[in-house]
Short mmCIF file of C-alpha atoms in Angstrom, two decimals:
data_model
loop_
_atom_site.label_atom_id
_atom_site.label_comp_id
_atom_site.label_asym_id
_atom_site.label_seq_id
_atom_site.Cartn_x
_atom_site.Cartn_y
_atom_site.Cartn_z
CA MET A 1 -24.15 -78.15 4.41
CA SER A 2 -21.96 -78.11 1.28
CA VAL A 3 -18.68 -76.75 2.68
CA LYS A 4 -15.71 -79.01 1.96
CA PHE A 5 -11.95 -79.08 1.73
CA GLY A 6 -10.62 -78.16 -1.72
CA THR A 7 -7.13 -77.68 -3.10
CA SER A 8 -6.25 -75.33 -0.23
CA GLY A 9 -8.49 -75.19 2.81
CA LEU A 10 -12.19 -75.38 3.55
CA ARG A 11 -14.47 -73.57 1.08
CA GLY A 12 -18.16 -72.79 0.82
CA LEU A 13 -20.76 -70.06 0.43
CA SER A 14 -20.26 -67.13 2.80
CA THR A 15 -23.82 -67.59 4.04
CA GLU A 16 -22.93 -71.16 5.07
CA LEU A 17 -19.65 -70.33 6.77
CA VAL A 18 -21.01 -67.41 8.79
CA GLY A 19 -22.38 -68.81 12.04
CA SER A 20 -22.39 -72.36 13.36
CA VAL A 21 -20.40 -73.99 10.53
CA SER A 22 -17.27 -71.95 11.25
CA ALA A 23 -17.67 -72.70 14.97
CA LEU A 24 -18.02 -76.41 14.22
CA TYR A 25 -14.92 -76.67 12.03
CA ALA A 26 -12.82 -74.49 14.34
CA THR A 27 -13.84 -76.77 17.19
CA ALA A 28 -13.00 -79.88 15.14
CA PHE A 29 -9.59 -78.43 14.24
CA ALA A 30 -8.84 -77.50 17.85
CA ARG A 31 -9.91 -80.93 19.07
CA HIS A 32 -7.70 -82.60 16.46
CA MET A 33 -4.70 -80.49 17.49
CA LEU A 34 -5.28 -81.31 21.16
CA ASP A 35 -5.93 -85.01 20.56
CA SER A 36 -2.79 -85.36 18.40
CA GLY A 37 -0.60 -83.60 20.95
CA ALA A 38 0.26 -80.75 18.58
CA LEU A 39 -1.31 -78.34 21.10
CA GLN A 40 -1.91 -78.37 24.83
CA THR A 41 -4.39 -76.46 26.97
CA GLY A 42 -3.36 -72.79 26.91
CA SER A 43 -1.48 -73.06 23.60
CA PRO A 44 -1.78 -70.04 21.28
CA VAL A 45 -3.71 -70.06 17.99
CA VAL A 46 -3.02 -67.18 15.56
CA ILE A 47 -6.03 -66.05 13.53
CA GLY A 48 -6.05 -63.80 10.46
CA ARG A 49 -8.52 -62.79 7.78
CA ASP A 50 -8.92 -61.15 4.39
CA PHE A 51 -11.10 -58.16 3.44
CA ARG A 52 -14.25 -60.08 2.47
CA PRO A 53 -17.36 -58.68 4.16
CA SER A 54 -18.02 -62.02 5.88
CA SER A 55 -14.47 -62.57 7.17
CA PRO A 56 -14.56 -60.50 10.42
CA GLU A 57 -17.65 -62.30 11.69
CA ILE A 58 -16.24 -65.72 10.83
CA ALA A 59 -12.94 -64.85 12.52
CA GLY A 60 -14.76 -63.73 15.66
CA THR A 61 -16.75 -66.97 15.79
CA ILE A 62 -13.51 -68.97 15.40
CA MET A 63 -11.78 -67.08 18.21
CA ALA A 64 -14.67 -67.83 20.56
CA ALA A 65 -14.66 -71.51 19.55
CA VAL A 66 -10.95 -72.09 20.20
CA LYS A 67 -11.22 -70.19 23.50
CA ARG A 68 -13.96 -72.57 24.66
CA LEU A 69 -11.56 -75.49 24.19
CA GLY A 70 -8.96 -73.90 26.45
CA LEU A 71 -6.71 -72.45 23.74
CA GLU A 72 -5.55 -68.83 23.51
CA PRO A 73 -6.69 -66.95 20.37
CA ILE A 74 -4.34 -64.28 19.01
CA ASP A 75 -5.87 -61.75 16.61
CA CYS A 76 -3.42 -61.05 13.77
CA GLY A 77 -5.88 -58.90 11.83
CA THR A 78 -6.01 -58.47 8.05
CA ILE A 79 -2.70 -59.85 6.86
CA PRO A 80 -1.34 -62.13 4.10
CA THR A 81 -1.66 -65.86 4.71
CA PRO A 82 2.14 -66.43 4.49
CA ALA A 83 2.62 -63.71 7.14
CA LEU A 84 0.22 -65.53 9.46
CA ALA A 85 2.00 -68.86 8.84
CA LEU A 86 5.42 -67.30 9.46
CA TYR A 87 4.32 -65.66 12.71
CA GLY A 88 2.65 -68.84 13.93
CA ALA A 89 5.80 -70.86 13.27
CA SER A 90 7.93 -68.25 15.06
CA ILE A 91 5.95 -68.58 18.31
CA GLY A 92 5.02 -72.25 18.01
CA ALA A 93 1.33 -71.55 17.41
CA ALA A 94 -1.31 -73.24 15.30
CA GLY A 95 -3.09 -70.93 12.87
CA ILE A 96 -6.42 -70.29 11.19
CA MET A 97 -6.81 -67.95 8.20
CA VAL A 98 -10.26 -66.83 7.10
CA THR A 99 -10.08 -66.33 3.34
CA GLY A 100 -11.61 -67.45 0.09
CA SER A 101 -8.42 -66.50 -1.75
CA HIS A 102 -9.28 -65.54 -5.34
CA ILE A 103 -12.93 -66.62 -5.49
CA PRO A 104 -15.87 -64.13 -5.40
CA ALA A 105 -17.07 -62.53 -2.18
CA ASP A 106 -20.22 -64.64 -2.01
CA ARG A 107 -17.88 -67.49 -1.03
CA ASN A 108 -15.29 -67.75 1.69
CA GLY A 109 -12.95 -70.27 3.23
CA ILE A 110 -10.84 -71.29 6.20
CA LYS A 111 -7.21 -72.43 6.06
CA PHE A 112 -5.72 -74.35 8.98
CA TYR A 113 -2.11 -74.56 10.17
CA ARG A 114 -0.38 -76.82 12.64
CA PRO A 115 2.50 -75.23 14.58
CA ASP A 116 4.87 -76.78 12.00
CA GLY A 117 2.97 -75.69 8.88
CA GLU A 118 -0.09 -76.34 6.73
CA ILE A 119 -2.32 -79.24 7.60
CA ASN A 120 -2.11 -82.21 5.26
CA LYS A 121 -4.74 -84.46 3.74
CA SER A 122 -4.78 -86.81 6.74
CA ASP A 123 -5.41 -83.78 8.97
CA GLU A 124 -8.26 -82.72 6.67
CA ASP A 125 -9.79 -86.20 6.97
CA ALA A 126 -9.52 -86.09 10.76
CA ILE A 127 -11.10 -82.62 10.96
CA THR A 128 -13.91 -83.68 8.61
CA ARG A 129 -14.57 -86.78 10.72
CA LEU A 130 -14.65 -84.81 13.96
CA ALA A 131 -16.96 -82.20 12.43
CA SER A 132 -19.35 -84.98 11.47
CA GLU A 133 -19.21 -86.45 14.96
CA LEU A 134 -19.83 -83.04 16.57
CA LYS A 135 -22.50 -81.76 14.17
CA ASP A 136 -25.29 -82.25 16.72
CA SER A 137 -23.31 -80.82 19.64
CA ALA A 138 -24.74 -77.52 20.89
CA GLN A 139 -21.36 -76.47 22.30
CA ALA A 140 -19.45 -77.21 19.09
CA ASN A 141 -21.97 -75.19 17.07
CA MET A 142 -22.22 -72.28 19.52
CA VAL A 143 -21.89 -68.88 17.87
CA ASP A 144 -20.21 -66.20 19.99
CA ALA A 145 -18.28 -63.08 19.01
CA GLY A 146 -14.84 -63.80 20.39
CA GLY A 147 -11.59 -61.86 20.36
CA GLY A 148 -7.94 -62.11 21.30
CA ALA A 149 -4.79 -60.11 21.94
CA ASN A 150 -3.94 -58.01 18.88
CA HIS A 151 -0.60 -59.05 17.31
CA GLU A 152 -1.15 -57.54 13.85
CA ALA A 153 1.81 -55.17 14.14
CA ASP A 154 4.19 -57.95 15.23
CA THR A 155 2.96 -60.26 12.45
CA THR A 156 3.41 -57.53 9.85
CA LYS A 157 6.91 -56.57 11.02
CA LEU A 158 8.18 -60.15 11.00
CA PHE A 159 7.01 -60.75 7.43
CA VAL A 160 8.22 -57.40 6.08
CA ASP A 161 11.64 -57.85 7.70
CA ARG A 162 11.96 -61.30 6.11
CA ASN A 163 11.45 -59.81 2.64
CA LEU A 164 13.79 -56.85 3.15
CA GLY A 165 16.72 -59.28 3.11
CA VAL A 166 15.93 -60.94 -0.23
CA LEU A 167 17.65 -58.40 -2.52
CA PRO A 168 20.66 -56.11 -2.09
CA ALA A 169 19.87 -52.57 -0.93
CA GLY A 170 18.97 -50.27 -3.81
CA SER A 171 18.79 -53.11 -6.34
CA LEU A 172 15.55 -51.77 -7.87
CA ALA A 173 16.63 -48.12 -7.99
CA GLY A 174 15.30 -46.42 -11.12
CA LYS A 175 12.49 -48.94 -11.58
CA ARG A 176 8.91 -47.69 -11.82
CA ILE A 177 6.60 -50.27 -10.29
CA GLY A 178 2.82 -50.12 -10.01
CA ILE A 179 1.12 -51.93 -7.13
CA TYR A 180 -2.42 -52.96 -8.05
CA GLN A 181 -3.81 -52.84 -4.53
CA HIS A 182 -7.53 -53.69 -5.06
CA SER A 183 -8.68 -55.52 -1.89
CA SER A 184 -5.54 -57.56 -1.24
CA VAL A 185 -4.38 -57.81 2.37
CA ALA A 186 -0.82 -57.54 0.99
CA ARG A 187 -1.37 -54.15 -0.64
CA ASP A 188 0.40 -51.93 1.89
CA MET A 189 3.23 -54.38 2.58
CA LEU A 190 4.02 -54.52 -1.15
CA VAL A 191 4.49 -50.76 -1.22
CA THR A 192 6.76 -50.86 1.84
CA VAL A 193 8.94 -53.69 0.52
CA PHE A 194 9.47 -52.43 -3.03
CA GLU A 195 10.09 -48.84 -1.93
CA HIS A 196 12.79 -50.22 0.38
CA PHE A 197 14.73 -51.54 -2.62
CA GLY A 198 14.72 -48.13 -4.30
CA ALA A 199 11.82 -48.48 -6.73
CA THR A 200 9.45 -45.61 -7.42
CA VAL A 201 6.13 -47.16 -6.44
CA PHE A 202 2.68 -46.19 -7.71
CA PRO A 203 -0.25 -47.52 -5.62
CA LEU A 204 -3.12 -48.21 -8.05
CA GLY A 205 -6.72 -49.36 -7.99
CA ARG A 206 -7.25 -49.51 -4.24
CA SER A 207 -10.77 -50.68 -3.43
CA GLU A 208 -12.87 -50.79 -0.28
CA GLN A 209 -15.11 -53.36 -1.99
CA PHE A 210 -13.80 -56.90 -2.32
CA ILE A 211 -12.48 -57.69 -5.82
CA PRO A 212 -11.65 -61.33 -6.66
CA VAL A 213 -8.32 -61.54 -8.53
CA ASP A 214 -7.31 -64.95 -9.91
CA THR A 215 -3.59 -64.88 -10.70
CA GLU A 216 -3.88 -68.10 -12.71
CA ALA A 217 -6.67 -66.81 -14.99
CA VAL A 218 -6.36 -63.02 -15.07
CA SER A 219 -9.55 -61.51 -16.49
CA PRO A 220 -9.43 -59.62 -19.83
CA ASP A 221 -10.66 -56.46 -18.09
CA THR A 222 -7.80 -56.68 -15.59
CA VAL A 223 -5.23 -57.20 -18.35
CA THR A 224 -6.63 -54.14 -20.17
CA GLN A 225 -6.32 -52.09 -16.99
CA LEU A 226 -2.75 -53.29 -16.37
CA ALA A 227 -1.78 -52.32 -19.92
CA ARG A 228 -3.37 -48.88 -19.48
CA TRP A 229 -1.41 -48.25 -16.29
CA THR A 230 1.93 -49.35 -17.77
CA ASP A 231 1.36 -47.09 -20.80
CA GLU A 232 0.16 -44.03 -18.89
CA LEU A 233 2.81 -44.21 -16.15
CA ALA A 234 5.72 -45.74 -18.13
CA LEU A 235 5.94 -48.59 -15.63
CA ASP A 236 8.52 -51.37 -15.66
CA ALA A 237 6.08 -53.74 -13.95
CA VAL A 238 2.79 -53.98 -12.12
CA LEU A 239 2.59 -56.23 -9.05
CA SER A 240 -0.38 -57.57 -7.16
CA THR A 241 -1.67 -60.66 -5.36
CA ASP A 242 -4.91 -62.52 -4.84
CA GLY A 243 -7.16 -61.65 -1.89
CA ASP A 244 -5.08 -63.27 0.87
CA GLY A 245 -1.67 -62.44 -0.55
CA ASP A 246 -0.35 -65.95 -1.16
CA ARG A 247 -0.39 -65.90 -4.99
CA PRO A 248 1.58 -63.27 -6.94
CA LEU A 249 0.55 -61.34 -10.00
CA VAL A 250 3.51 -59.89 -11.92
CA ALA A 251 2.85 -58.02 -15.18
CA ASP A 252 5.59 -56.82 -17.53
CA GLU A 253 6.18 -53.35 -18.94
CA HIS A 254 3.30 -53.86 -21.37
CA GLY A 255 0.86 -54.98 -18.69
CA MET A 256 1.07 -58.64 -19.74
CA PRO A 257 0.90 -61.01 -16.74
CA LEU A 258 3.74 -63.50 -16.40
CA ARG A 259 2.81 -67.13 -15.90
CA GLY A 260 3.04 -68.34 -12.33
CA ASP A 261 5.16 -71.34 -13.29
CA LEU A 262 7.64 -69.01 -15.01
CA LEU A 263 7.86 -67.03 -11.77
CA GLY A 264 8.58 -70.32 -10.02
CA LEU A 265 11.28 -71.25 -12.54
CA VAL A 266 13.02 -67.88 -12.18
CA THR A 267 12.84 -68.17 -8.39
CA ALA A 268 14.28 -71.70 -8.50
CA ARG A 269 17.30 -70.36 -10.38
CA PHE A 270 17.50 -67.28 -8.14
CA LEU A 271 17.69 -69.49 -5.05
CA GLY A 272 19.79 -72.26 -6.58
CA ALA A 273 17.14 -74.88 -5.85
CA ALA A 274 18.06 -78.54 -6.34
CA VAL A 275 14.53 -80.01 -6.20
CA VAL A 276 11.27 -78.47 -7.42
CA ALA A 277 7.87 -79.93 -6.52
CA THR A 278 5.07 -78.64 -8.73
CA PRO A 279 1.67 -79.80 -10.01
CA VAL A 280 1.09 -81.42 -13.36
CA THR A 281 -0.50 -78.15 -14.56
CA SER A 282 2.84 -76.31 -14.52
CA ASN A 283 4.72 -75.78 -17.78
CA SER A 284 6.21 -78.93 -19.30
CA GLY A 285 9.36 -76.95 -20.13
CA LEU A 286 10.48 -77.10 -16.49
CA GLU A 287 12.04 -80.53 -16.98
CA GLN A 288 14.06 -79.17 -19.90
CA ASP A 289 15.73 -76.52 -17.73
CA GLY A 290 18.15 -79.08 -16.32
CA GLY A 291 19.17 -77.08 -13.27
CA PHE A 292 17.06 -79.08 -10.82
CA SER A 293 14.98 -82.23 -10.54
CA VAL A 294 11.20 -81.91 -10.90
CA ARG A 295 8.61 -83.84 -8.91
CA ARG A 296 5.07 -83.59 -10.33
CA THR A 297 2.00 -83.67 -8.11
CA ARG A 298 -1.74 -83.22 -8.10
CA VAL A 299 -3.03 -79.64 -7.91
CA GLY A 300 -3.16 -78.19 -4.40
CA SER A 301 -0.62 -76.98 -1.88
CA PRO A 302 -1.00 -80.08 0.38
CA TYR A 303 0.24 -82.30 -2.47
CA VAL A 304 3.16 -80.00 -3.27
CA ILE A 305 4.13 -79.81 0.40
CA ALA A 306 3.93 -83.60 0.70
CA ALA A 307 6.32 -83.94 -2.27
CA MET A 308 8.72 -81.45 -0.67
CA GLU A 309 8.61 -83.41 2.59
CA GLU A 310 9.38 -86.63 0.73
CA ALA A 311 12.38 -84.99 -0.94
CA LEU A 312 13.68 -83.68 2.38
CA ALA A 313 13.16 -87.07 4.05
CA SER A 314 15.27 -88.70 1.33
CA GLY A 315 18.17 -86.36 2.13
CA GLU A 316 17.66 -83.72 -0.55
CA LEU A 317 18.68 -80.12 0.19
CA ARG A 318 17.54 -76.80 -1.32
CA VAL A 319 13.93 -77.89 -1.91
CA ILE A 320 11.15 -75.59 -3.12
CA GLY A 321 7.66 -76.01 -4.46
CA PHE A 322 5.40 -73.82 -6.55
CA GLU A 323 2.07 -73.92 -8.32
CA ALA A 324 0.94 -72.63 -11.70
CA ASN A 325 -0.78 -69.79 -9.85
CA GLY A 326 2.68 -68.53 -8.78
CA GLY A 327 2.44 -69.34 -5.07
CA LEU A 328 5.92 -70.38 -3.90
CA MET A 329 6.74 -72.69 -0.97
CA LEU A 330 10.15 -73.06 0.68
CA GLY A 331 10.72 -76.61 1.89
CA SER A 332 14.17 -75.84 3.28
CA ASP A 333 16.20 -72.84 4.42
CA PHE A 334 18.07 -70.86 1.75
CA SER A 335 21.00 -68.46 2.00
CA ILE A 336 20.93 -65.34 -0.17
CA GLY A 337 24.24 -63.59 0.30
CA GLU A 338 24.52 -62.97 4.04
CA THR A 339 20.78 -63.46 4.59
CA LEU A 340 19.22 -66.72 5.74
CA ILE A 341 15.65 -67.14 4.47
CA LYS A 342 13.95 -69.71 6.69
CA ALA A 343 11.75 -72.45 5.28
CA LEU A 344 8.11 -71.45 4.80
CA PRO A 345 6.12 -74.41 3.45
CA THR A 346 3.04 -72.45 2.48
CA ARG A 347 2.29 -70.32 -0.58
CA ASP A 348 4.04 -66.94 -0.66
CA SER A 349 3.64 -64.15 -3.21
CA PHE A 350 6.48 -61.84 -2.15
CA LEU A 351 9.56 -64.00 -2.75
CA PRO A 352 8.73 -64.86 -6.40
CA ALA A 353 7.94 -61.22 -7.21
CA LEU A 354 11.24 -60.10 -5.65
CA ALA A 355 13.20 -62.86 -7.37
CA VAL A 356 11.84 -61.98 -10.82
CA LEU A 357 12.27 -58.21 -10.47
CA GLY A 358 15.72 -58.70 -8.94
CA THR A 359 16.83 -61.11 -11.68
CA ALA A 360 15.65 -58.77 -14.45
CA ALA A 361 17.38 -55.78 -12.85
CA GLN A 362 20.63 -57.69 -12.30
CA ARG A 363 20.68 -58.78 -15.97
CA GLY A 364 19.66 -55.33 -17.22
CA LEU A 365 16.57 -56.78 -18.94
CA SER A 366 12.95 -55.75 -19.15
CA LEU A 367 10.50 -58.35 -17.87
CA SER A 368 9.35 -59.21 -21.38
CA ALA A 369 12.96 -59.78 -22.44
CA LEU A 370 13.52 -61.98 -19.40
CA VAL A 371 10.49 -64.07 -20.38
CA ASN A 372 11.89 -64.51 -23.89
CA ASP A 373 15.24 -65.59 -22.45
CA PHE A 374 13.64 -68.65 -20.86
CA ASN A 375 11.95 -69.73 -24.12
CA LEU A 376 9.34 -71.98 -22.52
CA PRO A 377 6.41 -73.38 -24.50
CA VAL A 378 3.62 -70.81 -24.51
CA ALA A 379 1.19 -71.86 -21.77
CA LEU A 380 -2.24 -70.34 -21.23
CA SER A 381 -5.15 -71.16 -18.97
CA ASP A 382 -8.68 -70.00 -18.33
CA ARG A 383 -11.85 -71.22 -16.66
CA LEU A 384 -15.57 -71.46 -17.16
CA GLU A 385 -17.30 -70.14 -14.06
CA ASN A 386 -20.63 -71.43 -12.71
CA TYR A 387 -19.84 -74.86 -14.12
CA ALA A 388 -21.80 -77.15 -11.80
CA SER A 389 -19.85 -79.91 -10.08
CA GLU A 390 -22.32 -82.48 -11.40
CA ARG A 391 -21.65 -81.29 -14.93
CA SER A 392 -17.85 -81.43 -14.55
CA ALA A 393 -18.04 -84.85 -12.89
CA SER A 394 -20.18 -86.15 -15.75
CA LEU A 395 -17.73 -84.81 -18.34
CA MET A 396 -14.66 -86.26 -16.64
CA ALA A 397 -16.35 -89.65 -16.22
CA HIS A 398 -17.20 -89.65 -19.92
CA LEU A 399 -13.65 -88.74 -20.99
CA ARG A 400 -12.18 -91.39 -18.70
CA GLY A 401 -14.71 -93.98 -19.86
CA SER A 402 -12.69 -95.05 -22.86
CA ARG A 403 -9.89 -93.89 -25.13
CA GLN A 404 -12.38 -93.72 -27.99
CA GLN A 405 -14.66 -91.34 -26.08
CA LEU A 406 -11.72 -89.05 -25.29
CA GLU A 407 -10.51 -89.10 -28.90
CA THR A 408 -14.00 -88.35 -30.23
CA PHE A 409 -14.42 -85.42 -27.83
CA LEU A 410 -11.05 -83.95 -28.90
CA SER A 411 -11.39 -84.75 -32.62
CA PRO A 412 -12.26 -81.13 -33.54
CA ILE A 413 -8.88 -80.11 -32.07
CA GLY A 414 -6.43 -82.89 -32.92
CA THR A 415 -5.31 -86.48 -32.43
CA VAL A 416 -4.47 -87.86 -28.99
CA GLU A 417 -0.94 -89.16 -28.45
CA THR A 418 -0.49 -89.52 -24.67
CA VAL A 419 -2.67 -88.98 -21.59
CA ILE A 420 -1.66 -88.17 -17.99
CA ASP A 421 -4.35 -88.68 -15.36
CA ILE A 422 -2.67 -87.28 -12.23
CA ASP A 423 -5.24 -84.51 -11.71
CA GLY A 424 -7.79 -84.02 -14.45
CA LEU A 425 -6.80 -85.19 -17.92
CA ARG A 426 -3.64 -83.77 -19.52
CA VAL A 427 -3.46 -84.74 -23.17
CA THR A 428 -0.49 -84.36 -25.49
CA LEU A 429 -1.58 -84.27 -29.14
CA THR A 430 0.42 -85.79 -31.97
CA ASP A 431 1.59 -82.31 -33.07
CA GLY A 432 3.07 -81.64 -29.62
CA ARG A 433 0.36 -79.29 -28.34
CA VAL A 434 -1.00 -79.95 -24.85
CA ILE A 435 -4.55 -79.53 -23.53
CA HIS A 436 -5.58 -80.25 -19.94
CA PHE A 437 -9.10 -80.32 -18.52
CA ARG A 438 -9.54 -80.12 -14.73
CA PRO A 439 -12.48 -79.30 -12.46
CA SER A 440 -11.59 -76.72 -9.81
CA GLY A 441 -11.24 -78.08 -6.30
CA ASN A 442 -12.42 -74.80 -4.73
CA ALA A 443 -15.39 -73.54 -6.72
CA PRO A 444 -17.95 -74.59 -9.37
CA GLU A 445 -15.52 -73.93 -12.21
CA MET A 446 -13.95 -75.92 -15.03
CA ARG A 447 -10.37 -75.07 -15.91
CA CYS A 448 -8.55 -75.52 -19.19
CA TYR A 449 -4.76 -75.39 -19.56
CA VAL A 450 -2.93 -75.45 -22.90
CA GLU A 451 0.60 -75.35 -24.29
CA ALA A 452 1.77 -74.66 -27.83
CA ALA A 453 4.85 -73.48 -29.67
CA ASP A 454 3.64 -69.89 -30.15
CA ALA A 455 1.15 -67.46 -28.64
CA ASP A 456 -1.36 -67.56 -31.51
CA SER A 457 -1.51 -71.36 -31.50
CA ALA A 458 -1.91 -71.45 -27.71
CA ALA A 459 -4.69 -68.85 -27.79
CA ALA A 460 -6.51 -70.72 -30.53
CA LEU A 461 -6.20 -74.01 -28.65
CA LEU A 462 -7.48 -72.46 -25.43
CA LYS A 463 -10.49 -71.01 -27.25
CA GLN A 464 -11.26 -74.41 -28.78
CA GLY A 465 -10.88 -76.17 -25.44
CA LEU A 466 -13.22 -73.78 -23.64
CA SER A 467 -15.74 -74.13 -26.46
CA LEU A 468 -15.73 -77.93 -26.08
CA LEU A 469 -16.24 -77.60 -22.33
CA ALA A 470 -19.10 -75.13 -22.83
CA SER A 471 -20.85 -77.48 -25.25
CA TRP A 472 -20.92 -80.42 -22.82
CA SER A 473 -24.25 -81.25 -21.23
CA ILE A 474 -25.22 -84.01 -18.84
#
């Protein structure tokens, strides 16, 4: 069994998660919640899923498993992960979301929530330990097709209503916005929300087959399609999300996707945030903004949430977190005009999209002009798929083995000045360019992040970095 916790939840092949493995981990989670006192017998557990072919069966197995332990499963249907988390918090329920996020359909995953928010790394360790202890238990591995009371409509309404208060009424009137729907569980909610603010909305690319969309490494084919739509329909923007609706994709009037960390920066200003927690992979220009303090973390929502919790515990107010993929987390409540937006410490794709479109409209700027206004270093990222974990581990061990080995590996690109080893290796070269190598925590992929002063230099550096990664052999 090769399923494991990654940067956000449990991940593995769909063929492994369908059946006894999902029953085992749902049982381990439920036992951990009961043992810790977070839940009592009869407590509700909200359960949602994405549109992957394997997700309904996994969700059914999970509902049966939590029912066997005396908990009450609530079926929230196919909804965005932040909507599930919000609904769970509103009724004091734990939550389980069946989703592989942005990875291909041959893989899937399970995200777990305590009644007060996402589980943390200590929770993951406890669940993993319990799963190991229960692996030979027939009851813990029992596969039944369970169900629960259907609360999909209530979950949807709560999340939509939350987002209808983010901008003033009619603030996007006159805007032409495409919604790339593909197989995202957020696709219909996006149409509802942006039509509410007066935009003319064009639903595009709806698919009944699952399409993996990675908002941090948008494929060239997707970028080409976005550009075609903006040109043909004279769009001001195209919006989308990943499969479970917790990472935003915002493309400008030319179909060019905006970086997730730029979305986070704009949202931080939009909300008046005082503290921003974000991984080391986010743009280094954030510290230069000066409007808030920045706390850097490892990649993964549990680390960002932990940093937000530390800031709140130290007395900080107006705390947010975001990742380079654009997913935004609210550590504290925020007031927007007369509207109170309650804390939601899990990734959300709607608030950053609304903040960016609202900011651009309020300033009378196109999205591309808004990007230029912020004048961040040009940051790009991409990945090599099917990069075996053994291969990435071998490479990282070699690069960490000595400064000389790292310098030799990077010699075709430039000279090493400084190295940060928070998560992967982030290297600043003597000419100020940045290159960062990091194995994915969710899939057999190797990621490369770069920064440079201009787009051509960044693109060239990214190409060189990916070439070096491709040439490595064990």
